[in-house]
């Protein structure tokens, strides 16, 4: 497949070099619900992580890339082709959907052989190699309905690999996999990326994507929130204000002591707990033990109130 | 000795899609649903003996309406919904959609698999009903009308499956409200109705067929031709609609 030229001008981290998948102002809505808003980005050879909390629009974006969903506005091109209208675009594409999108009555081998046949694969050994790549040869004749979630995921990955696609779209592919299989799948996806394939992997688990992908794209509420390598994403998340709950032996004395701390932007006492706001959570964490000791207060609990990845992502689009 | 599954050559896309659809058509629940109208056809054959008519042919002709107006569409609906509509609803159609195979090949494979299943189930059932009713000479024309009728119905239901998410309800509404109710009073609708046209095949070619003949409708070979034309039109429409479909089973 020929690579598309990258957009001119200053380097935008949302756009990849030698892009094979390009989205331009892509918007999708379902009735009153907006799933994607003006998303412009591209994906090139190597592994790209698609990060975002649940409902961020990752699945919609992946479906749009594969042509399963029409865009309401904007464009998506796969190797220069519209995947919705040009069937030949599907030759280079493969999707591993998050949901169970395969009939449970099929065995893993039947699923992989069916996918191979539909992609015009003539090499009769290809299905077995694909099953071997996900360590499923021994279980391949069992029905998918009898599989665990992790095994079904692996069967779907095998089906995606059998056509030797140059673009792999993997929607939460590690869901349900046990730790050993998780490591094996991450290794497999990285190898596929190293081979020069475009691998797009979605996840809502930041550290998982960091292990997988050098480049990440963050979606929040259907918008492109951040793009770049994992350092850029980490620092974007770290710079946001945080709220921390402190439970202590004397909340009022602790609150008074916290007022003078530079890293603190706000202090309040709510129901016996101290709620602290800070733009520099790391500095606050370092200062807190000494401060409590100096004030003669015993710390019972320190708990971030908004430290879920979802809240971190949401800060990125404020 | 057959080769193990792992060593068998991979089929062509049409064959793969055809075999896949054949497997979808006959899961146990669908097989039971399909068996019900077939058993119904045999019961109608028995019921024919209770009709007040001096000849077996006359008695049998009185059940032609229910055979083609009830048994034929219901059996075809069970199969037609299975080959596409049910898969679209379940979200498993994406597996087939995400392939470079042209939509026309996919639709033809689905339609032909459904047609084979429906015709293979219904033709013997309707032929047996004629034999049970004591009119074996009607078997040939019943088979012809059934094969042509199932072809058109399967194309219609594949089209509906490609168009509407609640394909089974739409199919039922079209059969019962459109064809049965409106088709009974409006000949223009009956001329486009597989069940009325299948009845007219019998009217033109079957023993005592004149008893079910309807003015303004093609009969015999002309009705077969009309059914074939309808089949082609519905298949073409299904291809157009499947292009626009969202085979995802639901929004995010």
XYZ file of C-alpha atoms in Angstrom:
570
model
C 0.000 0.000 0.000
C 1.315 3.468 -0.791
C 1.840 5.775 2.143
C 0.023 9.073 2.088
C 1.955 12.340 2.400
C 1.914 13.889 5.848
C 0.242 17.265 6.126
C 2.602 20.192 5.504
C 3.622 22.799 8.053
C 4.894 22.418 11.616
C 4.941 18.897 13.003
C 1.598 18.192 14.633
C 1.798 15.220 17.023
C -1.680 14.188 15.920
C -0.330 13.365 12.472
C 2.002 10.468 11.789
C 4.752 10.260 9.235
C 3.990 8.034 6.261
C 0.367 7.890 7.324
C -1.762 5.028 6.054
C -4.944 6.072 7.882
C -5.994 9.718 7.798
C -9.011 11.318 9.447
C -10.048 14.850 8.560
C -12.558 16.691 10.775
C -14.344 13.428 11.441
C -17.642 13.796 13.269
C -20.162 11.107 14.145
C -23.378 11.423 16.064
C -26.162 9.050 16.969
C -29.326 11.104 17.190
C -28.690 13.725 19.887
C -25.548 11.991 21.155
C -22.287 13.217 19.667
C -19.707 10.436 19.551
C -16.900 12.165 17.628
C -16.336 15.875 17.043
C -13.949 17.242 14.422
C -11.270 14.623 14.959
C -8.290 15.167 12.677
C -5.350 12.840 13.055
C -3.480 10.118 11.236
C -1.876 6.769 11.912
C 1.255 5.376 10.345
C 3.487 2.301 10.591
C 4.127 1.150 14.155
C 1.870 0.833 17.147
C -0.324 3.787 18.078
C -2.320 3.718 21.287
C -5.802 5.178 21.306
C -6.490 6.229 24.864
C -9.581 7.535 26.528
C -12.124 6.792 29.222
C -15.178 4.681 28.487
C -17.525 6.506 26.136
C -14.762 8.724 24.765
C -15.442 7.662 21.189
C -12.601 5.171 20.705
C -14.840 2.404 19.398
C -16.696 4.829 17.141
C -13.410 6.079 15.728
C -12.208 2.541 15.087
C -15.466 1.558 13.436
C -15.282 4.650 11.262
C -11.727 3.787 10.240
C -12.920 0.337 9.172
C -15.944 1.727 7.325
C -18.474 0.061 9.622
C -19.905 3.475 10.506
C -20.448 6.373 8.124
C -19.134 9.755 9.168
C -21.728 12.487 9.491
C -19.049 15.033 8.619
C -15.428 14.832 7.549
C -13.386 12.167 5.825
C -11.552 8.966 6.599
C -9.065 7.475 4.173
C -7.334 4.127 4.414
C -4.468 3.944 1.962
C -6.141 6.815 0.130
C -9.451 4.960 -0.149
C -12.776 5.509 1.554
C -13.233 2.259 3.541
C -17.000 2.701 3.495
C -17.407 2.663 -0.258
C -14.272 1.040 -1.652
C -14.260 -2.669 -0.876
C -10.603 -3.065 -1.870
C -9.699 -0.952 1.200
C -10.804 -3.922 3.311
C -8.025 -6.032 1.806
C -5.440 -4.195 3.891
C -7.618 -3.742 7.000
C -8.500 -5.949 9.930
C -10.536 -5.138 13.007
C -10.557 -6.906 16.355
C -13.782 -5.605 17.895
C -14.183 -5.356 21.636
C -17.600 -6.968 21.664
C -18.263 -10.591 20.752
C -18.931 -10.041 17.080
C -18.532 -13.650 15.990
C -21.217 -16.345 16.090
C -20.652 -18.550 19.117
C -21.599 -21.626 17.113
C -18.374 -21.395 15.105
C -15.162 -22.950 16.324
C -12.030 -20.815 16.433
C -10.665 -22.685 13.420
C -13.885 -22.157 11.459
C -13.814 -18.455 12.309
C -10.236 -18.075 11.102
C -10.799 -20.173 7.969
C -13.959 -18.205 7.121
C -12.113 -14.900 7.491
C -9.243 -16.249 5.389
C -11.602 -17.381 2.629
C -13.426 -14.034 2.622
C -10.090 -12.254 2.233
C -9.171 -14.455 -0.708
C -6.305 -16.190 1.117
C -5.160 -19.212 -0.922
C -2.403 -20.450 1.393
C -4.074 -23.299 3.281
C -1.467 -23.102 6.049
C -2.305 -19.464 6.852
C -5.139 -20.199 9.306
C -2.955 -22.560 11.336
C -0.146 -20.006 11.488
C -2.591 -17.345 12.670
C -3.939 -19.671 15.356
C -0.393 -20.553 16.394
C 0.489 -16.857 16.699
C -2.061 -16.536 19.494
C -1.351 -19.966 20.974
C -4.764 -21.364 20.159
C -4.039 -24.363 17.928
C -4.822 -26.891 20.649
C -8.222 -25.335 21.375
C -9.108 -24.386 17.823
C -11.899 -26.912 17.355
C -13.856 -25.773 20.389
C -16.867 -23.540 19.813
C -16.332 -19.854 20.557
C -19.305 -19.960 22.930
C -17.309 -22.328 25.154
C -14.290 -19.999 25.271
C -13.416 -17.581 28.040
C -13.434 -13.894 27.105
C -9.653 -13.888 26.802
C -9.680 -16.897 24.480
C -12.370 -15.324 22.314
C -10.211 -12.202 22.080
C -7.294 -14.337 20.922
C -9.482 -16.091 18.348
C -10.508 -12.699 16.995
C -6.873 -11.618 16.840
C -6.060 -14.813 14.888
C -8.919 -14.082 12.480
C -7.598 -10.547 12.032
C -4.064 -11.753 11.330
C -4.923 -14.444 8.802
C -5.320 -12.031 5.878
C -1.888 -10.482 6.521
C -3.362 -6.967 6.831
C -1.103 -3.947 6.720
C -3.462 -2.058 9.060
C -4.702 -3.654 12.276
C -7.369 -1.972 14.372
C -7.582 -3.532 17.833
C -10.360 -2.410 20.161
C -9.389 -3.218 23.765
C -7.683 -6.454 22.635
C -6.265 -7.271 26.068
C -9.628 -7.354 27.822
C -10.132 -10.673 29.548
C -6.625 -11.964 28.789
C -4.731 -13.508 31.689
C -1.357 -11.951 32.632
C 0.687 -14.472 30.637
C -1.446 -14.038 27.515
C -1.405 -10.276 28.033
C 2.375 -10.255 27.825
C 2.317 -12.530 24.772
C -0.268 -10.365 22.985
C 1.638 -7.149 23.758
C 4.753 -8.783 22.365
C 2.829 -9.862 19.249
C 1.390 -6.384 18.628
C 4.791 -4.768 19.073
C 6.310 -7.227 16.614
C 3.576 -6.449 14.088
C 4.314 -2.754 14.510
C 8.027 -3.364 14.069
C 7.260 -5.187 10.814
C 5.950 -1.885 9.456
C 2.246 -2.493 9.891
C -0.040 0.218 11.153
C -1.345 -1.082 14.480
C -3.993 0.964 16.285
C -4.733 -0.283 19.794
C -7.390 1.216 22.015
C -7.425 0.994 25.776
C -8.568 2.919 28.787
C -5.565 1.676 30.784
C -2.720 4.165 30.460
C 0.162 1.962 31.576
C -0.984 -0.819 29.261
C -0.811 1.458 26.249
C 2.537 2.823 27.398
C 3.989 -0.686 27.203
C 2.529 -1.177 23.759
C 2.733 2.024 21.849
C 5.373 4.664 21.334
C 2.771 7.103 20.056
C -0.551 7.785 21.695
C -3.688 9.644 20.810
C -6.090 10.611 23.582
C -9.798 11.006 22.986
C -12.132 12.531 25.535
C -15.839 13.114 24.972
C -15.386 12.534 21.266
C -12.638 15.141 20.919
C -8.938 14.770 20.278
C -7.504 15.743 23.661
C -3.797 15.046 23.280
C -1.326 13.319 21.016
C 2.328 12.405 21.171
C 4.630 9.984 22.934
C 3.853 8.738 26.427
C 6.023 11.427 28.068
C 3.885 14.131 26.471
C 0.683 12.425 27.565
C 1.982 11.832 31.116
C 3.061 15.428 31.581
C -0.220 16.713 30.165
C -2.037 14.630 32.754
C 0.365 15.481 35.612
C -0.064 19.252 35.167
C -3.738 19.187 35.974
C -5.082 20.321 39.386
C -5.813 17.523 41.829
C -7.965 17.207 44.906
C -6.745 15.108 47.795
C -8.649 13.953 50.867
C -6.719 13.876 54.155
C -8.105 12.072 57.197
C -6.220 12.980 60.368
C -6.378 13.139 64.147
C -6.987 16.944 64.042
C -8.364 18.191 60.713
C -8.619 21.865 61.655
C -4.998 22.106 62.812
C -3.849 20.261 59.681
C -5.898 22.605 57.460
C -4.344 25.625 59.138
C -0.859 24.220 58.582
C -1.604 23.543 54.913
C -2.620 27.148 54.185
C 0.986 28.282 54.069
C 2.204 25.555 51.713
C 3.151 26.823 48.254
C 1.884 23.765 46.390
C -1.583 24.145 47.882
C -4.160 26.222 46.005
C -7.117 25.603 48.278
C -7.979 23.991 51.619
C -11.340 23.109 53.141
C -12.734 20.963 55.930
C -15.680 18.779 55.020
C -17.253 16.427 57.562
C -14.057 15.914 59.507
C -11.874 15.461 56.418
C -9.492 17.988 54.915
C -9.863 18.511 51.172
C -6.773 20.001 49.549
C -6.478 21.322 45.987
C -3.065 21.422 44.376
C -1.541 22.033 40.982
C 1.655 20.247 42.076
C 0.529 17.005 43.624
C 4.042 15.582 43.776
C 5.320 18.549 45.812
C 2.324 18.271 48.108
C 2.987 14.563 48.670
C 6.607 15.310 49.593
C 5.712 18.120 52.004
C 2.810 16.435 53.716
C 4.566 14.038 56.203
C 6.865 16.737 57.605
C 4.020 19.244 57.772
C 1.813 16.836 59.746
C 4.652 15.967 62.065
C 5.419 19.657 62.646
C 1.774 20.397 63.439
C 1.533 17.441 65.791
C -1.160 15.816 63.730
C -1.364 12.105 62.927
C -2.267 11.352 59.302
C -4.773 8.475 59.036
C -5.496 8.469 55.319
C -4.338 10.251 52.151
C -6.588 9.620 49.167
C -6.702 11.357 45.762
C -10.332 12.232 44.985
C -10.026 12.492 41.223
C -7.141 10.276 40.324
C -9.012 7.949 38.028
C -7.760 7.985 34.463
C -11.155 9.237 33.417
C -10.863 12.370 35.519
C -7.313 12.857 34.300
C -8.478 12.627 30.692
C -11.326 15.007 31.350
C -8.881 17.636 32.564
C -7.173 17.503 29.203
C -10.190 18.894 27.394
C -11.173 21.561 29.900
C -10.835 -40.335 3.565
C -11.385 -36.594 4.049
C -8.541 -34.281 4.984
C -8.546 -32.812 8.502
C -10.071 -29.330 8.694
C -6.648 -27.771 9.159
C -5.351 -29.152 5.843
C -8.357 -28.546 3.626
C -8.044 -25.979 0.847
C -9.726 -22.678 1.557
C -12.954 -22.152 -0.389
C -13.692 -19.247 -2.735
C -15.387 -16.279 -1.055
C -18.822 -17.057 -2.533
C -18.653 -20.664 -1.355
C -17.419 -19.571 2.090
C -20.242 -17.035 2.432
C -22.786 -19.598 1.156
C -21.692 -22.308 3.599
C -21.521 -19.809 6.458
C -25.100 -18.696 5.704
C -26.264 -22.316 5.451
C -24.971 -22.891 8.968
C -26.741 -19.762 10.198
C -30.033 -20.865 8.666
C -30.397 -24.007 10.665
C -29.403 -23.541 14.284
C -31.682 -25.708 16.490
C -34.165 -22.949 17.391
C -34.585 -21.892 13.781
C -34.936 -25.519 12.699
C -37.854 -25.938 15.094
C -39.409 -22.689 13.870
C -38.988 -23.850 10.280
C -40.481 -27.246 11.077
C -43.692 -25.666 12.397
C -44.998 -24.327 9.054
C -43.910 -27.541 7.356
C -45.999 -29.543 9.829
C -48.757 -26.995 9.271
C -48.699 -27.783 5.553
C -49.280 -31.474 6.308
C -52.148 -30.565 8.645
C -53.724 -28.477 5.903
C -53.482 -31.563 3.678
C -55.475 -33.466 6.289
C -57.905 -30.596 6.763
C -58.683 -30.669 3.050
C -60.600 -33.908 3.679
C -63.074 -32.009 5.829
C -63.939 -29.455 3.119
C -67.425 -29.765 1.675
C -66.586 -30.531 -1.954
C -67.387 -33.653 -3.977
C -63.905 -34.060 -5.521
C -60.450 -34.329 -3.898
C -59.107 -31.733 -6.353
C -61.839 -29.283 -5.414
C -61.159 -29.881 -1.734
C -57.428 -29.440 -2.152
C -57.830 -26.228 -4.140
C -59.610 -24.692 -1.154
C -56.417 -24.947 0.915
C -54.117 -23.444 -1.750
C -54.744 -19.979 -0.274
C -53.491 -20.858 3.231
C -50.599 -22.894 1.838
C -49.210 -19.980 -0.149
C -50.617 -17.180 2.016
C -49.507 -18.482 5.399
C -47.182 -21.480 5.238
C -44.932 -20.186 2.446
C -44.267 -16.676 3.862
C -43.857 -17.789 7.483
C -41.319 -20.480 6.618
C -39.439 -18.081 4.361
C -39.491 -15.424 7.091
C -37.827 -17.793 9.557
C -35.025 -18.512 7.091
C -34.831 -15.064 5.499
C -34.432 -13.328 8.835
C -31.728 -15.809 9.851
C -29.534 -15.259 6.805
C -29.163 -11.523 7.334
C -31.506 -9.640 9.671
C -30.672 -11.698 12.756
C -26.937 -11.323 12.094
C -27.212 -7.561 11.679
C -29.150 -7.355 14.956
C -26.634 -9.546 16.767
C -23.737 -7.448 15.503
C -22.013 -10.438 13.917
C -22.538 -9.316 10.333
C -19.489 -7.065 10.646
C -17.361 -10.206 10.350
C -18.579 -10.627 6.772
C -18.881 -6.913 5.993
C -15.202 -6.374 6.855
C -13.913 -8.245 3.844
C -12.994 -7.169 0.347
C -15.752 -9.378 -1.095
C -18.228 -7.310 -3.172
C -21.595 -6.726 -1.544
C -23.295 -8.377 -4.514
C -21.423 -11.627 -3.794
C -22.351 -11.472 -0.117
C -26.033 -10.840 -0.849
C -26.183 -13.531 -3.536
C -24.540 -16.054 -1.230
C -26.919 -15.226 1.616
C -29.981 -15.272 -0.616
C -29.074 -18.511 -2.373
C -28.277 -20.288 0.913
C -31.604 -19.193 2.363
C -33.408 -20.186 -0.820
C -31.881 -23.663 -0.756
C -32.902 -24.205 2.866
C -36.412 -22.796 2.473
C -37.094 -24.633 -0.778
C -35.647 -27.890 0.568
C -37.893 -27.675 3.636
C -41.093 -26.440 2.017
C -41.213 -28.247 -1.315
C -41.497 -31.746 0.199
C -43.927 -30.438 2.838
C -46.287 -28.902 0.275
C -45.929 -31.903 -2.047
C -46.818 -34.213 0.848
C -49.827 -32.094 1.707
C -51.109 -32.628 -1.845
C -50.549 -36.373 -1.527
C -52.264 -36.458 1.876
C -55.177 -34.546 0.362
C -55.377 -37.207 -2.348
C -54.244 -35.005 -5.244
C -50.814 -36.333 -6.264
C -51.161 -34.745 -9.718
C -50.700 -31.309 -8.032
C -47.229 -32.164 -6.742
C -45.309 -30.877 -9.784
C -46.979 -27.480 -9.981
C -46.848 -27.076 -6.202
C -43.110 -27.687 -6.341
C -42.675 -25.119 -9.111
C -44.752 -22.497 -7.278
C -42.906 -23.189 -4.032
C -39.446 -22.922 -5.565
C -40.327 -19.685 -7.374
C -42.158 -18.290 -4.335
C -39.342 -19.055 -1.906
C -36.847 -17.398 -4.263
C -38.831 -14.160 -4.265
C -39.588 -14.246 -0.549
C -35.979 -14.868 0.413
C -34.895 -11.946 -1.743
C -37.565 -9.770 -0.091
C -36.522 -10.761 3.422
C -32.818 -10.311 2.665
C -33.687 -6.824 1.404
C -35.639 -6.110 4.593
C -32.754 -7.475 6.691
C -30.381 -5.078 4.936
C -32.744 -2.155 5.403
C -34.351 -2.362 8.829
C -32.843 -3.237 12.187
C -36.127 -4.820 13.335
C -36.262 -6.915 10.213
C -38.448 -9.715 11.621
C -41.214 -7.291 12.625
C -41.053 -5.446 9.335
C -41.204 -8.745 7.460
C -44.212 -9.882 9.470
C -45.952 -6.547 8.929
C -45.353 -6.656 5.189
C -46.636 -10.237 4.919
C -49.713 -9.862 7.120
C -50.722 -6.244 6.627
C -49.305 -5.536 3.189
C -49.784 -8.790 1.336
C -52.644 -10.473 3.175
C -54.860 -7.476 3.972
C -54.052 -4.885 1.329
C -53.155 -7.459 -1.305
C -56.574 -9.047 -0.922
C -58.368 -5.838 -1.923
C -55.783 -4.088 -4.103
C -54.681 -6.069 -7.126
C -51.789 -3.649 -7.684
C -50.214 -4.823 -4.435
C -51.040 -8.460 -5.151
C -49.155 -8.177 -8.442
C -45.990 -7.507 -6.400
C -46.740 -10.065 -3.710
C -44.826 -13.367 -3.725
C -47.671 -15.206 -1.992
C -50.308 -14.040 -4.485
C -48.019 -14.724 -7.426
C -47.191 -18.225 -6.114
C -50.932 -18.846 -5.849
C -51.314 -17.663 -9.442
C -48.644 -20.136 -10.586
C -50.961 -22.843 -9.297
C -53.964 -21.052 -10.783
C -52.448 -21.245 -14.259
C -50.914 -24.700 -14.153
C -52.537 -26.713 -11.353
C -55.563 -29.005 -11.435
C -58.734 -26.947 -10.884
C -56.448 -23.907 -10.690
C -59.146 -21.706 -12.169
C -60.833 -21.825 -8.762
C -58.092 -19.621 -7.280
C -57.523 -17.452 -10.342
C -57.768 -13.718 -9.781
C -58.497 -11.164 -12.466
C -55.713 -8.721 -13.247
C -53.038 -11.163 -12.123
C -50.568 -13.071 -14.313
C -50.973 -16.836 -14.050
C -48.881 -19.941 -14.741
C -45.580 -19.244 -16.499
C -46.207 -15.483 -16.466
C -46.492 -15.595 -12.669
C -43.244 -17.565 -12.491
C -41.627 -14.878 -14.653
C -42.998 -12.147 -12.385
C -41.618 -13.934 -9.317
C -38.221 -14.216 -10.991
C -38.303 -10.509 -11.795
C -39.247 -9.644 -8.219
C -36.371 -11.806 -6.995
C -33.870 -9.910 -9.119
C -35.274 -6.529 -8.056
C -35.162 -7.368 -4.343
C -31.626 -8.765 -4.595
C -30.446 -5.594 -6.363
C -32.169 -3.434 -3.723
C -30.604 -5.514 -0.951
C -27.140 -4.904 -2.418
C -27.830 -1.155 -2.489
C -29.095 -1.124 1.081
C -26.302 -3.233 2.515
C -23.848 -0.663 1.191
C -25.499 1.917 3.468
C -25.942 -0.346 6.476
C -24.263 0.033 9.868
C -23.418 -3.587 10.643
C -22.341 -2.947 14.199
C -25.269 -4.178 16.241
C -25.692 -0.790 17.933
C -24.034 2.563 18.584
C -21.253 3.080 21.074
